[in-house]
Amino acid sequence: MANDHDTVAYDVEDGIAWLRFNRPDKRNAMSPRLNRAMMVALDELEFRNDVGVLVLTGEGSAWSAGMDLKEYFRETEANGLRGIRQAQRESYGWWRRLRWYQKPTIAMVNGWCFGGGYGPLFACDLAFCADEATFGLSEINWGILPGGGATKVAVELLSFRRAMYHALLGEPIDGKTAAEWGLVNESVPLVQLKDRVTDVASKLNERNPVTIKAIKDAVRRVGDMTYDDAEDYLLRAQEAANSFDNDGRKEGIRQFIDEKSYKPGLGAYDRSRRS
Ligand code: COA
């Protein structure tokens, strides 16, 4: 099934929602219109039973060339502070929604990824890119500070020295370097990218969805906590997930301890079978 909001498009196939920035002629720059369409698309997909994983990718040669310098910056500034704040709410809003999405999310970075693009990049739980992709905090090149979370993303994902160099120099890096630096999980040749992402998404789809949501939130939350706070948070999150899907956990234990049909250290239990 396909849906098209003009600036955004998606298809759902085999449990995977392929959500695409769809302004290839503008290198998928994020305009206010695109930002609103993304929020609508995320709403439509989040609780669909046939969606287990969401992949965010781009049409054409770009993943996203960042914020639209004309429609997001120049035209909203013409409407004063009210216009600026509204545009910021709309973009930051769907990135935040994506950070805490119900389903696991994967950024499939097929090409250009600049500036504001780092917001949705970080919002996705995992990220895979093409060796041919190009990343950059390009803001310095046109004279602004990397806002909208972009500086925070660099500091979260890169070492201090790399984040500082990346933000201050505005030099682009290729996909392999992005993987080496930790901006993405992995970089592969563009021709292999969709297969690799499909493989990872299919594996996620085999895992317990209640536990997946608990884990992805926990990984994002505990970074800012003391050890004791994290220990307490994780204990409660684990119990909440258990009570939400107690049968799944018991079945996982049963298949290992009683049935001896799998080893949890080496793979996941078979969710299609319940005792
Ligand atoms: N905002 C607005 N328009 C953009 C854009 C952006 N961020 N990125 C690309 N476009 C537009 C171009 O203005 C051009 O429009 P036109 O066809 O009406 O003239 C069209 O997209 C194609 O861009 P072009 O520069 O010709 O494509 P390219 O493939 O040669 O280069 C980039 C691609 C991404 C390297 C280049 O477009 C670029 O540097 N974009 C800005 C990236 C950036 O600094 N983003 C940070 C914003 S926070």
mmCIF file of C-alpha atoms and ligand atoms in Angstrom:
data_model
loop_
_atom_site.group_PDB
_atom_site.id
_atom_site.type_symbol
_atom_site.label_atom_id
_atom_site.label_comp_id
_atom_site.label_asym_id
_atom_site.label_seq_id
_atom_site.Cartn_x
_atom_site.Cartn_y
_atom_site.Cartn_z
ATOM 1 C CA MET A 1 0.000 0.000 0.000
ATOM 2 C CA ALA A 2 1.345 3.432 -0.889
ATOM 3 C CA ASN A 3 0.562 6.894 0.331
ATOM 4 C CA ASP A 4 1.813 10.197 -0.941
ATOM 5 C CA HIS A 5 1.741 13.534 0.798
ATOM 6 C CA ASP A 6 3.624 15.204 -2.046
ATOM 7 C CA THR A 7 6.763 16.041 -0.078
ATOM 8 C CA VAL A 8 6.710 12.705 1.752
ATOM 9 C CA ALA A 9 5.883 9.207 0.516
ATOM 10 C CA TYR A 10 5.697 5.747 2.009
ATOM 11 C CA ASP A 11 5.095 2.092 1.226
ATOM 12 C CA VAL A 12 4.560 -0.776 3.610
ATOM 13 C CA GLU A 13 5.925 -4.178 2.661
ATOM 14 C CA ASP A 14 6.596 -7.311 4.728
ATOM 15 C CA GLY A 15 6.276 -5.519 8.055
ATOM 16 C CA ILE A 16 8.560 -2.627 7.051
ATOM 17 C CA ALA A 17 7.363 0.949 6.444
ATOM 18 C CA TRP A 18 9.642 2.650 3.907
ATOM 19 C CA LEU A 19 9.134 6.354 4.623
ATOM 20 C CA ARG A 20 10.810 8.729 2.191
ATOM 21 C CA PHE A 21 11.767 12.387 2.030
ATOM 22 C CA ASN A 22 10.198 13.127 -1.353
ATOM 23 C CA ARG A 23 11.573 16.395 -2.738
ATOM 24 C CA PRO A 24 14.381 14.982 -4.865
ATOM 25 C CA ASP A 25 14.582 18.100 -7.050
ATOM 26 C CA LYS A 26 15.364 20.111 -3.875
ATOM 27 C CA ARG A 27 17.630 17.375 -2.491
ATOM 28 C CA ASN A 28 14.935 16.601 0.086
ATOM 29 C CA ALA A 29 15.525 19.849 1.960
ATOM 30 C CA MET A 30 13.089 20.115 4.863
ATOM 31 C CA SER A 31 10.498 22.797 4.215
ATOM 32 C CA PRO A 32 7.664 23.586 6.661
ATOM 33 C CA ARG A 33 5.344 21.712 4.344
ATOM 34 C CA LEU A 34 7.548 18.614 4.392
ATOM 35 C CA ASN A 35 7.853 18.806 8.176
ATOM 36 C CA ARG A 36 4.067 18.857 8.555
ATOM 37 C CA ALA A 37 3.687 15.964 6.110
ATOM 38 C CA MET A 38 6.250 13.915 8.036
ATOM 39 C CA MET A 39 4.287 14.293 11.265
ATOM 40 C CA VAL A 40 1.115 13.146 9.493
ATOM 41 C CA ALA A 41 2.896 10.142 7.940
ATOM 42 C CA LEU A 42 4.415 9.145 11.293
ATOM 43 C CA ASP A 43 0.944 9.349 12.840
ATOM 44 C CA GLU A 44 -0.544 7.166 10.130
ATOM 45 C CA LEU A 45 2.121 4.477 10.396
ATOM 46 C CA GLU A 46 2.899 4.259 14.109
ATOM 47 C CA PHE A 47 0.236 1.849 15.330
ATOM 48 C CA ARG A 48 -0.517 -0.062 12.143
ATOM 49 C CA ASN A 49 -0.450 -3.794 12.815
ATOM 50 C CA ASP A 50 1.353 -4.449 9.546
ATOM 51 C CA VAL A 51 4.244 -2.114 10.497
ATOM 52 C CA GLY A 52 6.959 -3.559 12.732
ATOM 53 C CA VAL A 53 9.892 -1.359 11.713
ATOM 54 C CA LEU A 54 10.115 2.090 10.136
ATOM 55 C CA VAL A 55 12.907 2.973 7.702
ATOM 56 C CA LEU A 56 13.510 6.638 6.859
ATOM 57 C CA THR A 57 15.183 7.230 3.512
ATOM 58 C CA GLY A 58 15.258 9.721 0.642
ATOM 59 C CA GLU A 59 14.148 9.843 -2.983
ATOM 60 C CA GLY A 60 16.860 10.607 -5.512
ATOM 61 C CA SER A 61 20.444 11.542 -4.726
ATOM 62 C CA ALA A 62 19.807 12.928 -1.248
ATOM 63 C CA TRP A 63 18.780 11.629 2.140
ATOM 64 C CA SER A 64 18.165 15.226 3.187
ATOM 65 C CA ALA A 65 20.139 18.397 2.416
ATOM 66 C CA GLY A 66 18.970 19.750 5.796
ATOM 67 C CA MET A 67 16.653 22.661 6.403
ATOM 68 C CA ASP A 68 15.333 24.468 3.354
ATOM 69 C CA LEU A 69 17.286 27.734 3.290
ATOM 70 C CA LYS A 70 14.537 29.486 1.373
ATOM 71 C CA GLU A 71 11.273 28.076 2.758
ATOM 72 C CA TYR A 72 12.364 27.162 6.295
ATOM 73 C CA PHE A 73 14.721 30.075 7.025
ATOM 74 C CA ARG A 74 14.143 33.030 4.722
ATOM 75 C CA GLU A 75 10.383 32.799 4.264
ATOM 76 C CA THR A 76 9.518 32.014 7.891
ATOM 77 C CA GLU A 77 11.809 34.810 9.124
ATOM 78 C CA ALA A 78 9.756 37.166 7.002
ATOM 79 C CA ASN A 79 6.839 36.318 9.341
ATOM 80 C CA GLY A 80 8.792 37.393 12.424
ATOM 81 C CA LEU A 81 9.383 35.461 15.608
ATOM 82 C CA ARG A 82 5.980 33.831 15.421
ATOM 83 C CA GLY A 83 6.794 32.324 12.015
ATOM 84 C CA ILE A 84 10.256 31.202 13.104
ATOM 85 C CA ARG A 85 9.002 29.499 16.253
ATOM 86 C CA GLN A 86 6.184 27.766 14.398
ATOM 87 C CA ALA A 87 8.590 26.330 11.815
ATOM 88 C CA GLN A 88 10.916 25.174 14.602
ATOM 89 C CA ARG A 89 8.059 23.497 16.490
ATOM 90 C CA GLU A 90 7.006 21.642 13.352
ATOM 91 C CA SER A 91 10.470 20.272 12.559
ATOM 92 C CA TYR A 92 11.652 19.577 16.107
ATOM 93 C CA GLY A 93 8.215 18.083 16.758
ATOM 94 C CA TRP A 94 8.453 15.244 14.253
ATOM 95 C CA TRP A 95 12.083 14.530 15.184
ATOM 96 C CA ARG A 96 11.063 14.216 18.835
ATOM 97 C CA ARG A 97 8.153 12.011 17.815
ATOM 98 C CA LEU A 98 10.601 9.840 15.888
ATOM 99 C CA ARG A 99 13.055 9.631 18.820
ATOM 100 C CA TRP A 100 10.348 8.063 20.969
ATOM 101 C CA TYR A 101 8.530 6.178 18.216
ATOM 102 C CA GLN A 102 6.622 3.052 19.153
ATOM 103 C CA LYS A 103 8.344 0.960 16.500
ATOM 104 C CA PRO A 104 12.124 0.606 16.000
ATOM 105 C CA THR A 105 13.457 2.986 13.356
ATOM 106 C CA ILE A 106 16.347 2.864 10.890
ATOM 107 C CA ALA A 107 17.860 5.768 8.948
ATOM 108 C CA MET A 108 18.878 4.514 5.501
ATOM 109 C CA VAL A 109 21.138 7.334 4.326
ATOM 110 C CA ASN A 110 21.339 7.000 0.567
ATOM 111 C CA GLY A 111 23.070 10.315 -0.255
ATOM 112 C CA TRP A 112 23.478 13.911 0.970
ATOM 113 C CA CYS A 113 22.909 14.439 4.706
ATOM 114 C CA PHE A 114 23.568 17.950 5.999
ATOM 115 C CA GLY A 115 22.863 20.204 8.961
ATOM 116 C CA GLY A 116 19.251 19.859 10.061
ATOM 117 C CA GLY A 117 19.311 16.316 8.653
ATOM 118 C CA TYR A 118 21.257 15.326 11.762
ATOM 119 C CA GLY A 119 18.014 15.748 13.789
ATOM 120 C CA PRO A 120 16.117 12.892 12.107
ATOM 121 C CA LEU A 121 19.389 10.955 11.726
ATOM 122 C CA PHE A 122 19.814 10.866 15.505
ATOM 123 C CA ALA A 123 16.086 10.328 16.002
ATOM 124 C CA CYS A 124 16.349 6.973 14.233
ATOM 125 C CA ASP A 125 17.460 4.147 16.498
ATOM 126 C CA LEU A 126 19.895 2.692 13.973
ATOM 127 C CA ALA A 127 21.549 4.217 10.909
ATOM 128 C CA PHE A 128 23.054 2.632 7.807
ATOM 129 C CA CYS A 129 24.509 4.605 4.948
ATOM 130 C CA ALA A 130 25.952 4.241 1.489
ATOM 131 C CA ASP A 131 29.708 4.579 1.088
ATOM 132 C CA GLU A 132 28.760 7.186 -1.508
ATOM 133 C CA ALA A 133 26.761 9.278 1.013
ATOM 134 C CA THR A 134 28.066 12.668 2.139
ATOM 135 C CA PHE A 135 27.580 14.079 5.645
ATOM 136 C CA GLY A 136 28.337 17.529 6.934
ATOM 137 C CA LEU A 137 27.568 20.172 9.536
ATOM 138 C CA SER A 138 27.539 22.754 6.772
ATOM 139 C CA GLU A 139 26.043 25.585 8.833
ATOM 140 C CA ILE A 140 29.385 27.319 9.350
ATOM 141 C CA ASN A 141 29.731 27.443 5.555
ATOM 142 C CA TRP A 142 26.770 29.776 5.274
ATOM 143 C CA GLY A 143 27.295 31.499 8.573
ATOM 144 C CA ILE A 144 25.059 30.050 11.256
ATOM 145 C CA LEU A 145 25.570 27.930 14.350
ATOM 146 C CA PRO A 146 24.356 24.322 13.884
ATOM 147 C CA GLY A 147 21.077 24.595 15.799
ATOM 148 C CA GLY A 148 17.962 22.470 15.884
ATOM 149 C CA GLY A 149 19.840 19.827 17.813
ATOM 150 C CA ALA A 150 22.584 19.393 15.204
ATOM 151 C CA THR A 151 25.412 20.385 17.567
ATOM 152 C CA LYS A 152 23.963 18.142 20.255
ATOM 153 C CA VAL A 153 23.824 15.228 17.809
ATOM 154 C CA ALA A 154 27.490 15.697 16.931
ATOM 155 C CA VAL A 155 28.457 15.758 20.611
ATOM 156 C CA GLU A 156 26.272 12.732 21.409
ATOM 157 C CA LEU A 157 27.657 10.589 18.593
ATOM 158 C CA LEU A 158 31.232 11.780 18.052
ATOM 159 C CA SER A 159 34.276 12.244 20.231
ATOM 160 C CA PHE A 160 34.795 15.792 21.534
ATOM 161 C CA ARG A 161 37.633 16.469 19.092
ATOM 162 C CA ARG A 162 35.724 15.149 16.084
ATOM 163 C CA ALA A 163 32.539 17.011 17.020
ATOM 164 C CA MET A 164 34.468 20.250 17.392
ATOM 165 C CA TYR A 165 36.330 19.811 14.099
ATOM 166 C CA HIS A 166 33.160 18.745 12.264
ATOM 167 C CA ALA A 167 31.172 21.766 13.504
ATOM 168 C CA LEU A 168 33.947 24.347 13.140
ATOM 169 C CA LEU A 169 35.284 23.390 9.706
ATOM 170 C CA GLY A 170 32.111 22.377 7.869
ATOM 171 C CA GLU A 171 34.062 19.865 5.815
ATOM 172 C CA PRO A 172 31.974 17.030 4.357
ATOM 173 C CA ILE A 173 32.817 13.403 5.137
ATOM 174 C CA ASP A 174 31.917 10.264 3.182
ATOM 175 C CA GLY A 175 29.877 7.285 4.352
ATOM 176 C CA LYS A 176 32.849 5.170 5.407
ATOM 177 C CA THR A 177 34.202 7.992 7.550
ATOM 178 C CA ALA A 178 30.730 8.526 9.068
ATOM 179 C CA ALA A 179 30.714 4.864 10.107
ATOM 180 C CA GLU A 180 34.265 5.037 11.463
ATOM 181 C CA TRP A 181 33.307 8.121 13.498
ATOM 182 C CA GLY A 182 30.096 6.521 14.831
ATOM 183 C CA LEU A 183 27.584 8.808 13.097
ATOM 184 C CA VAL A 184 26.037 5.639 11.625
ATOM 185 C CA ASN A 185 26.232 1.943 12.460
ATOM 186 C CA GLU A 186 27.592 0.811 9.134
ATOM 187 C CA SER A 187 28.425 1.980 5.633
ATOM 188 C CA VAL A 188 28.038 -0.289 2.606
ATOM 189 C CA PRO A 189 28.108 0.300 -1.157
ATOM 190 C CA LEU A 190 24.876 1.966 -2.306
ATOM 191 C CA VAL A 191 23.855 -1.082 -4.356
ATOM 192 C CA GLN A 192 23.849 -3.192 -1.178
ATOM 193 C CA LEU A 193 22.242 -0.647 1.151
ATOM 194 C CA LYS A 194 18.591 -1.647 0.810
ATOM 195 C CA ASP A 195 19.375 -5.361 1.201
ATOM 196 C CA ARG A 196 21.401 -4.733 4.342
ATOM 197 C CA VAL A 197 18.677 -2.556 5.878
ATOM 198 C CA THR A 198 15.984 -5.080 4.925
ATOM 199 C CA ASP A 199 18.032 -7.778 6.638
ATOM 200 C CA VAL A 200 18.332 -5.759 9.877
ATOM 201 C CA ALA A 201 14.656 -4.720 9.780
ATOM 202 C CA SER A 202 13.562 -8.333 9.284
ATOM 203 C CA LYS A 203 15.600 -9.397 12.311
ATOM 204 C CA LEU A 204 14.016 -6.642 14.405
ATOM 205 C CA ASN A 205 10.617 -7.840 13.233
ATOM 206 C CA GLU A 206 11.349 -11.293 14.656
ATOM 207 C CA ARG A 207 12.026 -9.874 18.128
ATOM 208 C CA ASN A 208 9.481 -9.226 20.878
ATOM 209 C CA PRO A 209 7.973 -5.771 20.055
ATOM 210 C CA VAL A 210 7.148 -4.871 23.662
ATOM 211 C CA THR A 211 10.718 -5.517 24.701
ATOM 212 C CA ILE A 212 12.111 -3.670 21.677
ATOM 213 C CA LYS A 213 10.237 -0.488 22.666
ATOM 214 C CA ALA A 214 11.397 -0.808 26.289
ATOM 215 C CA ILE A 215 15.024 -1.288 25.204
ATOM 216 C CA LYS A 216 15.168 1.567 22.675
ATOM 217 C CA ASP A 217 13.737 4.009 25.215
ATOM 218 C CA ALA A 218 16.102 2.737 27.907
ATOM 219 C CA VAL A 219 19.177 3.211 25.708
ATOM 220 C CA ARG A 220 18.157 6.830 25.071
ATOM 221 C CA ARG A 221 17.186 7.551 28.696
ATOM 222 C CA VAL A 222 20.013 6.105 30.767
ATOM 223 C CA GLY A 223 22.770 8.157 29.140
ATOM 224 C CA ASP A 224 21.853 11.204 31.237
ATOM 225 C CA MET A 225 21.340 9.284 34.488
ATOM 226 C CA THR A 226 23.607 8.412 37.381
ATOM 227 C CA TYR A 227 24.293 4.694 37.754
ATOM 228 C CA ASP A 228 21.838 4.416 40.646
ATOM 229 C CA ASP A 229 19.104 6.285 38.771
ATOM 230 C CA ALA A 230 19.642 4.072 35.725
ATOM 231 C CA GLU A 231 19.538 0.927 37.829
ATOM 232 C CA ASP A 232 16.220 2.007 39.295
ATOM 233 C CA TYR A 233 14.779 3.136 35.936
ATOM 234 C CA LEU A 234 15.774 -0.136 34.251
ATOM 235 C CA LEU A 235 14.303 -2.238 37.027
ATOM 236 C CA ARG A 236 10.979 -0.467 36.674
ATOM 237 C CA ALA A 237 11.037 -0.421 32.865
ATOM 238 C CA GLN A 238 11.780 -4.154 32.841
ATOM 239 C CA GLU A 239 8.895 -4.880 35.197
ATOM 240 C CA ALA A 240 6.541 -2.685 33.184
ATOM 241 C CA ALA A 241 7.475 -4.519 29.979
ATOM 242 C CA ASN A 242 7.083 -7.886 31.703
ATOM 243 C CA SER A 243 3.606 -7.055 32.902
ATOM 244 C CA PHE A 244 2.680 -5.792 29.434
ATOM 245 C CA ASP A 245 3.815 -9.016 27.761
ATOM 246 C CA ASN A 246 4.470 -11.581 30.474
ATOM 247 C CA ASP A 247 3.705 -14.496 28.157
ATOM 248 C CA GLY A 248 6.447 -13.548 25.711
ATOM 249 C CA ARG A 249 9.134 -13.654 28.383
ATOM 250 C CA LYS A 250 7.827 -16.937 29.805
ATOM 251 C CA GLU A 251 7.769 -18.472 26.338
ATOM 252 C CA GLY A 252 11.368 -17.326 25.783
ATOM 253 C CA ILE A 253 12.416 -19.050 29.021
ATOM 254 C CA ARG A 254 10.373 -22.174 28.163
ATOM 255 C CA GLN A 255 11.919 -22.668 24.724
ATOM 256 C CA PHE A 256 15.408 -22.452 26.255
ATOM 257 C CA ILE A 257 15.043 -24.262 29.586
ATOM 258 C CA ASP A 258 12.368 -26.893 28.808
ATOM 259 C CA GLU A 259 12.404 -27.336 25.069
ATOM 260 C CA LYS A 260 16.091 -26.545 24.489
ATOM 261 C CA SER A 261 15.186 -25.344 21.006
ATOM 262 C CA TYR A 262 17.404 -22.216 20.956
ATOM 263 C CA LYS A 263 20.150 -20.446 22.894
ATOM 264 C CA PRO A 264 19.355 -16.856 23.960
ATOM 265 C CA GLY A 265 23.036 -15.957 23.788
ATOM 266 C CA LEU A 266 23.071 -16.769 20.090
ATOM 267 C CA GLY A 267 19.628 -15.799 18.760
ATOM 268 C CA ALA A 268 15.997 -14.948 19.569
ATOM 269 C CA TYR A 269 13.174 -17.275 20.621
ATOM 270 C CA ASP A 270 10.469 -18.167 18.115
ATOM 271 C CA ARG A 271 7.635 -15.714 18.739
ATOM 272 C CA SER A 272 5.244 -17.540 16.424
ATOM 273 C CA ARG A 273 4.975 -20.450 18.891
ATOM 274 C CA ARG A 274 3.222 -20.157 22.224
ATOM 275 C CA SER A 275 2.897 -23.077 24.611
HETATM 276 N N1 COA B 1 17.647 24.507 1.010
HETATM 277 C C1 COA B 1 17.002 24.958 -0.061
HETATM 278 N N2 COA B 1 17.201 24.511 -1.319
HETATM 279 C C2 COA B 1 18.105 23.530 -1.464
HETATM 280 C C3 COA B 1 18.826 23.004 -0.391
HETATM 281 C C4 COA B 1 18.564 23.525 0.902
HETATM 282 N N3 COA B 1 19.162 23.051 2.011
HETATM 283 N N4 COA B 1 19.655 22.047 -0.835
HETATM 284 C C5 COA B 1 19.457 21.989 -2.181
HETATM 285 N N5 COA B 1 18.527 22.887 -2.543
HETATM 286 C C6 COA B 1 18.007 23.157 -3.911
HETATM 287 C C7 COA B 1 18.934 24.017 -4.717
HETATM 288 O O1 COA B 1 18.727 25.383 -4.449
HETATM 289 C C8 COA B 1 18.514 23.636 -6.118
HETATM 290 O O2 COA B 1 17.307 24.307 -6.439
HETATM 291 P P1 COA B 1 17.004 24.793 -7.952
HETATM 292 O O3 COA B 1 17.038 23.550 -8.797
HETATM 293 O O4 COA B 1 15.663 25.411 -7.863
HETATM 294 O O5 COA B 1 18.134 25.736 -8.298
HETATM 295 C C9 COA B 1 18.185 22.145 -5.990
HETATM 296 O O6 COA B 1 17.916 21.924 -4.603
HETATM 297 C C10 COA B 1 19.318 21.235 -6.376
HETATM 298 O O7 COA B 1 20.469 21.631 -5.666
HETATM 299 P P2 COA B 1 21.933 21.652 -6.299
HETATM 300 O O8 COA B 1 22.784 22.452 -5.391
HETATM 301 O O9 COA B 1 21.863 22.070 -7.725
HETATM 302 O O10 COA B 1 22.259 20.074 -6.240
HETATM 303 P P3 COA B 1 23.669 19.336 -6.179
HETATM 304 O O11 COA B 1 23.334 17.889 -6.282
HETATM 305 O O12 COA B 1 24.618 19.926 -7.157
HETATM 306 O O13 COA B 1 24.271 19.641 -4.711
HETATM 307 C C11 COA B 1 24.095 19.760 -2.282
HETATM 308 C C12 COA B 1 23.644 19.059 -3.581
HETATM 309 C C13 COA B 1 23.290 19.105 -1.167
HETATM 310 C C14 COA B 1 25.593 19.557 -2.049
HETATM 311 C C15 COA B 1 23.788 21.287 -2.369
HETATM 312 O O14 COA B 1 22.465 21.480 -2.857
HETATM 313 C C16 COA B 1 23.914 21.997 -1.031
HETATM 314 O O15 COA B 1 25.012 22.320 -0.624
HETATM 315 N N6 COA B 1 22.763 22.234 -0.333
HETATM 316 C C17 COA B 1 22.779 22.906 0.945
HETATM 317 C C18 COA B 1 23.195 21.946 2.049
HETATM 318 C C19 COA B 1 23.212 22.626 3.414
HETATM 319 O O16 COA B 1 24.081 23.412 3.726
HETATM 320 N N7 COA B 1 22.238 22.280 4.258
HETATM 321 C C20 COA B 1 22.213 22.724 5.618
HETATM 322 C C21 COA B 1 20.933 23.369 5.908
HETATM 323 S S1 COA B 1 20.714 23.444 7.659
#
